[in-house]
């Protein structure tokens, strides 16, 4: 590692020297950051080349995100519900996961996965001899050595955590999904034996955490039973002697999952949060400039309404309008026209704002394009089947997909069945676009409802 203690000054582009602009920065920090990026990149290449990281981990990895994780999970649960299957799922909560990673055990796992020699030595030096202090109102505590945890805010820290938690799915028979330290354990329940296996898996996870110095927080863990059956197979699951509460819904990666796979509760919470943020803007950003207020709406309110909307996009008229009403209120705020006689439709046309419903449809089509072309880590072959039609016309294209059979409206309007129907109606110029940029460009010219 670089041990240089030299000091230099960094200025913003175009900034002239002034004594007040002088910001000393240690070259040690700069050199180590560069080394971090290089090591992280090369370790990732090694892990990917040997297919070491578990497929169920979607955190801090290329082509994976909260959206890909939620789409895959929601598809599995919704299609199971459509087939009258039952899935029992436990959402697990680690207690201070990133801070608990024991350094010597982490180094052992890195060596096991083939990270050795000078690279392992650099990481060991990166982790050891770290100290921390707390300063409160000018009073500073004594410094203490940090003996565990991956350094948060660093480039390498998240990757080290992924390596440390990588073997967790190997100790259970049920399915696991991970997003960094967010973990769900679930299983299709056909009889009481499946309940027994799921309970045994919870015991195995408790043994895993004890072995590796981690800790689940049983009071914050919850169980949910995804089924339409009037008389489901029941069981009480326990973790470390604590009976897990059976919930009607649970929050996972910022989205509310309900036992009946309806998104109504999540939509209500999302609309409530967006309206609250819009109210904050109205109270605190009292300017007449439409561009400024539009930028505030686009950056603070609309992202709330569109977070992972490919997963939960409403299909009923009432919930679609409920989401649109937030944008209509925002249009009144931006144009500063609150009279009942003022036409919100004219305001939206004046602002040139696309409907949120149309934006959600385009986001879904874009995600499907990414899945078809392997741009995200959702295997297309697991969900989609192409037709044998290779001809394209003005009203049709050659990349049509077979419609997914459904038995319920719940599954009919979930991501894959719903988006495939829209995909098959696209003009050839859009569906057959050679790349993502051109696809988005062609798609942006369409009006979708």
Coordinates of N, CA, C and O in Angstrom, one line a residue, residues 172-315:
X172 N -28.7 -24.4 2.9 CA -30.2 -24.6 3.0 C -30.7 -25.4 1.7 O -30.0 -25.4 0.7
X173 N -31.8 -26.0 1.9 CA -32.5 -26.7 0.8 C -33.5 -25.8 0.1 O -33.8 -26.0 -1.1
X174 N -34.0 -24.9 0.8 CA -35.0 -23.9 0.2 C -34.3 -22.9 -0.6 O -33.1 -22.8 -0.7
X175 N -35.1 -22.0 -1.3 CA -34.5 -21.0 -2.2 C -34.2 -19.8 -1.3 O -34.8 -19.5 -0.4
X176 N -33.1 -19.1 -1.8 CA -32.7 -17.9 -1.1 C -32.5 -16.8 -2.1 O -32.0 -17.1 -3.3
X177 N -32.8 -15.6 -1.8 CA -32.5 -14.4 -2.6 C -31.8 -13.4 -1.7 O -32.3 -13.1 -0.6
X178 N -30.7 -12.9 -2.3 CA -29.9 -11.9 -1.5 C -29.8 -10.6 -2.3 O -29.6 -10.6 -3.5
X179 N -29.8 -9.5 -1.5 CA -29.4 -8.2 -2.1 C -28.5 -7.6 -1.0 O -29.0 -7.0 -0.1
X180 N -27.2 -7.8 -1.2 CA -26.3 -7.5 -0.1 C -26.7 -8.2 1.2 O -26.7 -9.5 1.2
X181 N -27.1 -7.5 2.2 CA -27.5 -8.2 3.5 C -29.0 -8.4 3.6 O -29.4 -9.0 4.6
X182 N -29.7 -8.0 2.6 CA -31.2 -8.3 2.6 C -31.4 -9.7 2.1 O -31.0 -10.1 1.0
X183 N -32.0 -10.5 2.9 CA -32.1 -12.0 2.6 C -33.6 -12.5 2.8 O -34.3 -12.1 3.7
X184 N -34.1 -13.2 1.8 CA -35.4 -13.9 1.9 C -35.1 -15.4 1.7 O -34.4 -15.8 0.8
X185 N -35.8 -16.2 2.5 CA -35.8 -17.6 2.4 C -37.2 -18.1 2.1 O -38.1 -17.7 2.8
X186 N -37.4 -18.9 1.0 CA -38.8 -19.3 0.7 C -38.8 -20.7 0.1 O -37.8 -21.2 -0.4
X187 N -40.0 -21.2 0.1 CA -40.2 -22.6 -0.4 C -41.6 -22.9 -0.8 O -42.5 -22.4 -0.1
X188 N -41.8 -23.6 -1.9 CA -43.2 -24.1 -2.2 C -43.6 -25.1 -1.2 O -42.9 -26.1 -0.9
X189 N -44.8 -24.9 -0.6 CA -45.3 -25.8 0.4 C -46.3 -26.7 -0.2 O -47.4 -26.3 -0.6
X190 N -46.0 -28.0 -0.3 CA -47.0 -29.0 -0.8 C -47.6 -29.9 0.3 O -48.7 -30.4 0.2
X191 N -46.8 -30.0 1.4 CA -47.3 -30.8 2.6 C -46.5 -30.3 3.8 O -45.6 -29.4 3.7
X192 N -46.8 -30.9 4.9 CA -46.1 -30.6 6.2 C -44.6 -30.8 6.1 O -43.9 -30.2 6.8
X193 N -44.2 -31.8 5.3 CA -42.8 -32.0 5.2 C -42.0 -30.8 4.7 O -40.9 -30.6 5.1
X194 N -42.6 -30.1 3.7 CA -42.0 -28.9 3.2 C -41.9 -27.8 4.3 O -40.9 -27.1 4.4
X195 N -42.9 -27.7 5.2 CA -42.8 -26.8 6.3 C -41.6 -27.2 7.3 O -40.9 -26.4 7.8
X196 N -41.5 -28.5 7.5 CA -40.4 -29.0 8.3 C -39.0 -28.7 7.7 O -38.1 -28.3 8.4
X197 N -38.9 -28.8 6.4 CA -37.6 -28.5 5.7 C -37.3 -27.0 5.8 O -36.2 -26.6 6.1
X198 N -38.4 -26.1 5.7 CA -38.1 -24.7 5.8 C -37.7 -24.3 7.2 O -36.8 -23.5 7.4
X199 N -38.3 -25.0 8.2 CA -37.9 -24.7 9.6 C -36.5 -25.2 9.8 O -35.7 -24.5 10.5
X200 N -36.1 -26.4 9.2 CA -34.7 -26.9 9.4 C -33.8 -25.9 8.7 O -32.6 -25.7 9.2
X201 N -34.1 -25.3 7.6 CA -33.3 -24.3 6.9 C -33.0 -23.1 7.8 O -31.9 -22.5 7.8
X202 N -34.1 -22.7 8.5 CA -33.9 -21.6 9.5 C -32.9 -21.9 10.6 O -32.1 -21.1 11.0
X203 N -32.9 -23.2 11.0 CA -32.0 -23.6 12.0 C -30.6 -23.7 11.4 O -29.6 -23.3 12.1
X204 N -30.4 -24.1 10.2 CA -29.1 -24.1 9.5 C -28.6 -22.7 9.4 O -27.4 -22.5 9.5
X205 N -29.5 -21.7 9.0 CA -29.0 -20.3 8.9 C -28.5 -19.8 10.3 O -27.6 -19.0 10.4
X206 N -29.2 -20.2 11.3 CA -28.8 -19.8 12.7 C -27.4 -20.4 13.0 O -26.6 -19.7 13.6
X207 N -27.2 -21.6 12.6 CA -25.9 -22.2 12.8 C -24.8 -21.5 11.9 O -23.7 -21.3 12.4
X208 N -25.2 -21.1 10.7 CA -24.3 -20.4 9.8 C -23.8 -19.1 10.4 O -22.7 -18.7 10.5
X209 N -24.8 -18.3 11.0 CA -24.5 -17.0 11.6 C -23.6 -17.2 12.8 O -22.7 -16.4 13.0
X210 N -23.8 -18.2 13.6 CA -23.0 -18.4 14.7 C -21.5 -18.8 14.3 O -20.5 -18.4 14.9
X211 N -21.4 -19.6 13.3 CA -20.1 -20.1 12.8 C -19.3 -18.9 12.3 O -18.1 -18.8 12.5
X212 N -20.0 -18.0 11.6 CA -19.2 -16.9 10.9 C -19.3 -15.6 11.6 O -18.9 -14.6 11.0
X213 N -19.8 -15.5 12.8 CA -19.8 -14.3 13.5 C -20.8 -13.3 13.1 O -20.7 -12.1 13.5
X214 N -21.9 -13.7 12.4 CA -22.9 -12.8 12.1 C -24.1 -12.9 13.0 O -24.0 -13.7 14.0
X215 N -25.1 -12.1 12.9 CA -26.3 -12.2 13.8 C -27.6 -11.8 13.1 O -27.6 -10.7 12.6
X216 N -28.5 -12.7 13.1 CA -29.9 -12.3 12.7 C -30.6 -11.6 13.8 O -30.3 -11.8 15.0
X217 N -31.6 -10.7 13.5 CA -32.4 -10.0 14.5 C -33.8 -10.6 14.4 O -34.6 -10.1 13.6
X218 N -34.1 -11.7 15.2 CA -35.3 -12.4 15.0 C -36.6 -11.5 15.2 O -37.6 -11.7 14.5
X219 N -36.5 -10.5 16.1 CA -37.6 -9.6 16.3 C -38.0 -8.8 15.1 O -39.1 -8.4 15.0
X220 N -37.0 -8.6 14.2 CA -37.3 -7.9 13.0 C -37.5 -8.8 11.7 O -37.7 -8.3 10.6
X221 N -37.5 -10.1 11.9 CA -37.7 -11.0 10.9 C -39.2 -11.3 10.8 O -39.9 -11.2 11.8
X222 N -39.7 -11.6 9.6 CA -41.2 -11.9 9.5 C -41.4 -13.0 8.5 O -40.6 -13.3 7.7
X223 N -42.6 -13.6 8.6 CA -43.0 -14.7 7.7 C -44.2 -14.3 7.0 O -45.1 -13.6 7.5
X224 N -44.4 -14.7 5.7 CA -45.5 -14.4 4.9 C -45.9 -15.7 4.1 O -45.0 -16.4 3.6
X225 N -47.2 -15.9 4.0 CA -47.7 -17.1 3.4 C -48.4 -16.7 2.1 O -49.5 -16.1 2.1
X226 N -47.8 -17.0 0.9 CA -48.4 -16.5 -0.4 C -49.2 -17.6 -0.9 O -48.7 -18.7 -1.4
X227 N -50.6 -17.5 -0.8 CA -51.5 -18.5 -1.3 C -52.9 -18.0 -1.5 O -53.2 -17.0 -0.8
X228 N -53.7 -18.7 -2.3 CA -55.1 -18.4 -2.5 C -56.0 -19.4 -1.8 O -57.2 -19.3 -1.8
X229 N -55.3 -20.4 -1.2 CA -56.1 -21.5 -0.7 C -56.9 -21.1 0.5 O -56.4 -20.3 1.4
X230 N -58.1 -21.6 0.6 CA -59.0 -21.3 1.8 C -58.4 -22.0 3.0 O -58.6 -21.5 4.2
X231 N -57.9 -23.2 2.8 CA -57.3 -23.9 4.0 C -55.9 -24.2 3.7 O -55.5 -25.4 3.3
X232 N -55.0 -23.3 3.8 CA -53.6 -23.5 3.5 C -52.9 -24.4 4.5 O -53.4 -24.6 5.6
X233 N -51.8 -24.9 4.1 CA -51.0 -25.7 5.0 C -50.3 -24.8 6.0 O -49.6 -23.8 5.6
X234 N -50.5 -24.9 7.3 CA -50.0 -24.0 8.3 C -48.8 -24.5 9.1 O -48.7 -25.8 9.3
X235 N -48.0 -23.6 9.5 CA -46.9 -24.0 10.4 C -46.4 -22.7 11.1 O -46.5 -21.6 10.5
X236 N -45.8 -22.8 12.3 CA -45.2 -21.7 12.9 C -43.7 -21.9 12.8 O -43.1 -22.9 13.2
X237 N -43.1 -20.9 12.3 CA -41.6 -20.9 12.1 C -40.9 -20.1 13.2 O -41.4 -19.1 13.6
X238 N -39.8 -20.7 13.6 CA -39.0 -20.0 14.7 C -37.6 -19.8 14.2 O -37.0 -20.6 13.4
X239 N -37.0 -18.8 14.8 CA -35.6 -18.5 14.5 C -34.9 -18.2 15.8 O -35.3 -17.2 16.5
X240 N -33.9 -19.0 16.2 CA -33.2 -18.8 17.5 C -34.2 -18.8 18.6 O -34.0 -18.0 19.6
X241 N -35.2 -19.7 18.6 CA -36.1 -19.8 19.7 C -37.3 -18.7 19.7 O -38.1 -18.8 20.5
X242 N -37.2 -17.8 18.7 CA -38.2 -16.8 18.6 C -39.3 -17.1 17.5 O -38.9 -17.3 16.4
X243 N -40.5 -17.2 17.9 CA -41.6 -17.5 16.9 C -41.8 -16.3 16.0 O -42.0 -15.2 16.4
X244 N -41.7 -16.5 14.7 CA -41.8 -15.4 13.7 C -43.2 -15.1 13.5 O -44.1 -16.0 13.3
X245 N -43.5 -13.8 13.4 CA -44.9 -13.3 13.2 C -45.3 -13.5 11.8 O -44.6 -13.1 10.9
X246 N -46.5 -14.1 11.6 CA -47.0 -14.3 10.3 C -47.7 -13.0 9.8 O -48.7 -12.6 10.5
X247 N -47.2 -12.4 8.8 CA -47.8 -11.1 8.3 C -48.6 -11.2 7.1 O -48.4 -12.2 6.3
X248 N -49.5 -10.3 6.9 CA -50.3 -10.2 5.6 C -49.4 -9.6 4.5 O -49.7 -9.8 3.3
X249 N -48.4 -8.8 4.9 CA -47.5 -8.2 3.9 C -46.2 -7.9 4.6 O -46.1 -7.9 5.9
X250 N -45.2 -7.8 3.8 CA -43.8 -7.5 4.3 C -43.1 -6.6 3.4 O -43.3 -6.6 2.1
X251 N -42.2 -5.8 3.9 CA -41.4 -4.9 3.0 C -40.1 -5.5 2.6 O -39.4 -5.9 3.5
X252 N -39.8 -5.5 1.3 CA -38.6 -6.1 0.8 C -38.0 -5.2 -0.3 O -38.7 -4.9 -1.3
X253 N -36.8 -4.7 -0.1 CA -36.2 -3.8 -1.0 C -37.0 -2.6 -1.4 O -37.1 -2.1 -2.5
X254 N -37.7 -2.1 -0.4 CA -38.5 -0.8 -0.6 C -39.8 -1.0 -1.2 O -40.5 0.0 -1.5
X255 N -40.3 -2.3 -1.4 CA -41.6 -2.6 -2.0 C -42.4 -3.4 -1.0 O -41.8 -4.4 -0.4
X256 N -43.7 -3.1 -0.9 CA -44.5 -3.9 0.0 C -45.1 -5.1 -0.7 O -45.9 -5.0 -1.7
X257 N -44.7 -6.3 -0.2 CA -45.1 -7.6 -0.8 C -46.3 -8.0 0.0 O -46.2 -8.2 1.2
X258 N -47.5 -8.3 -0.6 CA -48.6 -8.8 0.1 C -48.8 -10.3 -0.2 O -48.4 -10.8 -1.2
X259 N -49.5 -10.9 0.8 CA -49.7 -12.4 0.7 C -50.5 -12.8 -0.5 O -50.4 -13.9 -1.0
X260 N -51.4 -11.9 -1.0 CA -52.2 -12.2 -2.2 C -51.6 -11.6 -3.5 O -52.2 -11.6 -4.5
X261 N -50.3 -11.1 -3.3 CA -49.6 -10.5 -4.5 C -50.3 -9.3 -5.1 O -50.1 -9.1 -6.3
X262 N -51.1 -8.7 -4.4 CA -51.7 -7.4 -4.8 C -50.7 -6.3 -4.5 O -50.0 -6.4 -3.5
X263 N -50.7 -5.3 -5.3 CA -49.8 -4.1 -5.0 C -50.6 -2.9 -4.4 O -50.0 -1.8 -4.4
X264 N -51.8 -3.1 -4.0 CA -52.6 -2.0 -3.6 C -52.0 -1.3 -2.4 O -52.0 0.0 -2.3
X265 N -51.5 -2.0 -1.4 CA -51.0 -1.4 -0.2 C -49.7 -0.6 -0.6 O -49.5 0.5 -0.1
X266 N -48.9 -1.2 -1.5 CA -47.7 -0.5 -1.9 C -48.0 0.8 -2.6 O -47.4 1.9 -2.4
X267 N -49.0 0.7 -3.5 CA -49.4 1.9 -4.3 C -49.9 3.0 -3.3 O -49.6 4.2 -3.5
X268 N -50.7 2.6 -2.3 CA -51.2 3.6 -1.4 C -50.1 4.3 -0.6 O -50.1 5.5 -0.4
X269 N -49.1 3.5 -0.2 CA -48.0 4.0 0.6 C -47.2 4.9 -0.3 O -46.7 6.0 0.1
X270 N -47.0 4.5 -1.6 CA -46.2 5.3 -2.5 C -46.9 6.7 -2.8 O -46.2 7.7 -2.8
X271 N -48.2 6.7 -3.1 CA -48.9 7.9 -3.3 C -48.8 8.8 -2.1 O -48.6 10.0 -2.2
X272 N -49.0 8.2 -0.9 CA -48.9 9.0 0.3 C -47.6 9.7 0.5 O -47.5 10.9 0.8
X273 N -46.5 8.9 0.2 CA -45.2 9.5 0.4 C -44.9 10.6 -0.7 O -44.3 11.6 -0.4
X274 N -45.4 10.3 -1.9 CA -45.1 11.3 -3.0 C -45.9 12.6 -2.7 O -45.4 13.7 -2.9
X275 N -47.1 12.5 -2.2 CA -47.9 13.7 -1.9 C -47.3 14.5 -0.7 O -47.3 15.7 -0.7
X276 N -46.7 13.7 0.2 CA -46.0 14.4 1.3 C -44.8 15.2 0.9 O -44.6 16.3 1.3
X277 N -44.1 14.6 -0.1 CA -42.9 15.3 -0.6 C -43.3 16.5 -1.4 O -42.7 17.5 -1.4
X278 N -44.4 16.3 -2.2 CA -44.9 17.5 -3.0 C -45.4 18.6 -2.1 O -45.1 19.8 -2.3
X279 N -46.0 18.2 -1.0 CA -46.4 19.2 0.0 C -45.2 20.0 0.6 O -45.3 21.2 0.8
X280 N -44.1 19.2 0.8 CA -42.9 19.9 1.3 C -42.4 20.9 0.3 O -42.0 22.0 0.7
X281 N -42.4 20.5 -1.0 CA -42.0 21.5 -2.0 C -42.8 22.7 -2.0 O -42.4 23.9 -2.1
X282 N -44.1 22.5 -1.9 CA -45.1 23.7 -2.0 C -44.8 24.6 -0.8 O -44.9 25.8 -0.9
X283 N -44.5 24.1 0.4 CA -44.3 24.9 1.5 C -42.9 25.6 1.5 O -42.8 26.7 2.1
X284 N -41.9 25.0 0.9 CA -40.6 25.5 1.0 C -39.9 26.0 -0.2 O -39.0 26.8 -0.2
X285 N -40.4 25.6 -1.4 CA -39.9 26.1 -2.7 C -40.9 27.0 -3.3 O -41.6 26.7 -4.2
X286 N -41.0 28.3 -2.8 CA -42.0 29.2 -3.3 C -41.3 30.2 -4.3 O -41.0 31.3 -4.0
X287 N -41.1 29.7 -5.5 CA -40.5 30.5 -6.6 C -41.5 30.5 -7.7 O -42.4 29.6 -7.8
X288 N -41.4 31.4 -8.6 CA -42.3 31.5 -9.8 C -41.7 30.8 -11.0 O -42.5 30.6 -12.0
X289 N -40.4 30.4 -11.0 CA -39.8 29.8 -12.1 C -40.3 28.4 -12.3 O -40.1 27.5 -11.5
X290 N -40.9 28.1 -13.5 CA -41.5 26.8 -13.7 C -40.4 25.8 -13.9 O -40.5 24.6 -13.5
X291 N -39.3 26.2 -14.5 CA -38.2 25.2 -14.7 C -37.6 24.7 -13.4 O -37.3 23.5 -13.3
X292 N -37.5 25.6 -12.4 CA -36.9 25.2 -11.1 C -37.9 24.3 -10.4 O -37.4 23.2 -9.9
X293 N -39.2 24.6 -10.4 CA -40.1 23.7 -9.8 C -40.3 22.4 -10.5 O -40.5 21.4 -9.9
X294 N -40.2 22.4 -11.8 CA -40.2 21.2 -12.6 C -39.0 20.3 -12.2 O -39.2 19.1 -12.0
X295 N -37.9 20.9 -12.1 CA -36.7 20.1 -11.8 C -36.8 19.5 -10.4 O -36.4 18.4 -10.1
X296 N -37.4 20.2 -9.4 CA -37.7 19.7 -8.1 C -38.6 18.5 -8.1 O -38.4 17.5 -7.4
X297 N -39.7 18.7 -8.9 CA -40.7 17.6 -9.0 C -40.0 16.3 -9.7 O -40.2 15.2 -9.2
X298 N -39.2 16.5 -10.7 CA -38.6 15.4 -11.4 C -37.6 14.7 -10.5 O -37.4 13.5 -10.7
X299 N -36.9 15.4 -9.6 CA -35.8 14.9 -8.8 C -36.3 14.3 -7.5 O -35.7 13.4 -6.9
X300 N -37.4 14.9 -6.9 CA -37.8 14.5 -5.6 C -39.1 13.7 -5.5 O -39.3 13.0 -4.6
X301 N -40.0 14.0 -6.4 CA -41.4 13.4 -6.3 C -41.5 12.2 -7.3 O -41.9 11.1 -7.0
X302 N -41.3 12.5 -8.6 CA -41.5 11.5 -9.6 C -40.7 10.2 -9.4 O -41.2 9.1 -9.6
X303 N -39.4 10.3 -8.9 CA -38.7 9.0 -8.6 C -39.4 8.1 -7.6 O -39.3 6.9 -7.6
X304 N -40.1 8.8 -6.6 CA -40.9 8.0 -5.6 C -42.0 7.2 -6.3 O -42.2 6.1 -6.0
X305 N -42.6 7.8 -7.3 CA -43.7 7.2 -8.0 C -43.3 6.2 -9.0 O -44.1 5.4 -9.5
X306 N -42.0 6.1 -9.3 CA -41.5 5.2 -10.4 C -40.5 4.2 -9.9 O -40.0 3.4 -10.7
X307 N -40.2 4.2 -8.6 CA -39.2 3.2 -8.1 C -39.8 1.8 -8.3 O -40.8 1.5 -7.7
X308 N -39.1 1.0 -9.0 CA -39.4 -0.4 -9.3 C -40.9 -0.5 -9.8 O -41.6 -1.5 -9.5
X309 N -41.4 0.5 -10.5 CA -42.8 0.5 -11.0 C -43.0 -0.6 -12.0 O -44.2 -1.0 -12.3
X310 N -42.0 -1.1 -12.6 CA -42.1 -2.2 -13.6 C -42.7 -3.4 -12.8 O -43.4 -4.3 -13.4
X311 N -42.5 -3.5 -11.5 CA -43.0 -4.6 -10.7 C -44.4 -4.4 -10.3 O -45.2 -5.4 -10.4
X312 N -44.8 -3.2 -9.9 CA -46.1 -3.0 -9.2 C -47.0 -2.1 -10.0 O -48.1 -1.7 -9.5
X313 N -46.8 -1.8 -11.3 CA -47.6 -1.0 -12.1 C -49.1 -1.3 -12.0 O -49.5 -2.5 -12.3
X314 N -50.0 -0.4 -11.6 CA -51.4 -0.7 -11.4 C -52.1 -1.0 -12.7 O -51.7 -0.4 -13.7
X315 N -53.1 -1.8 -12.7 CA -53.9 -2.1 -13.9 C -55.3 -1.6 -13.8 O -56.0 -1.5 -14.8

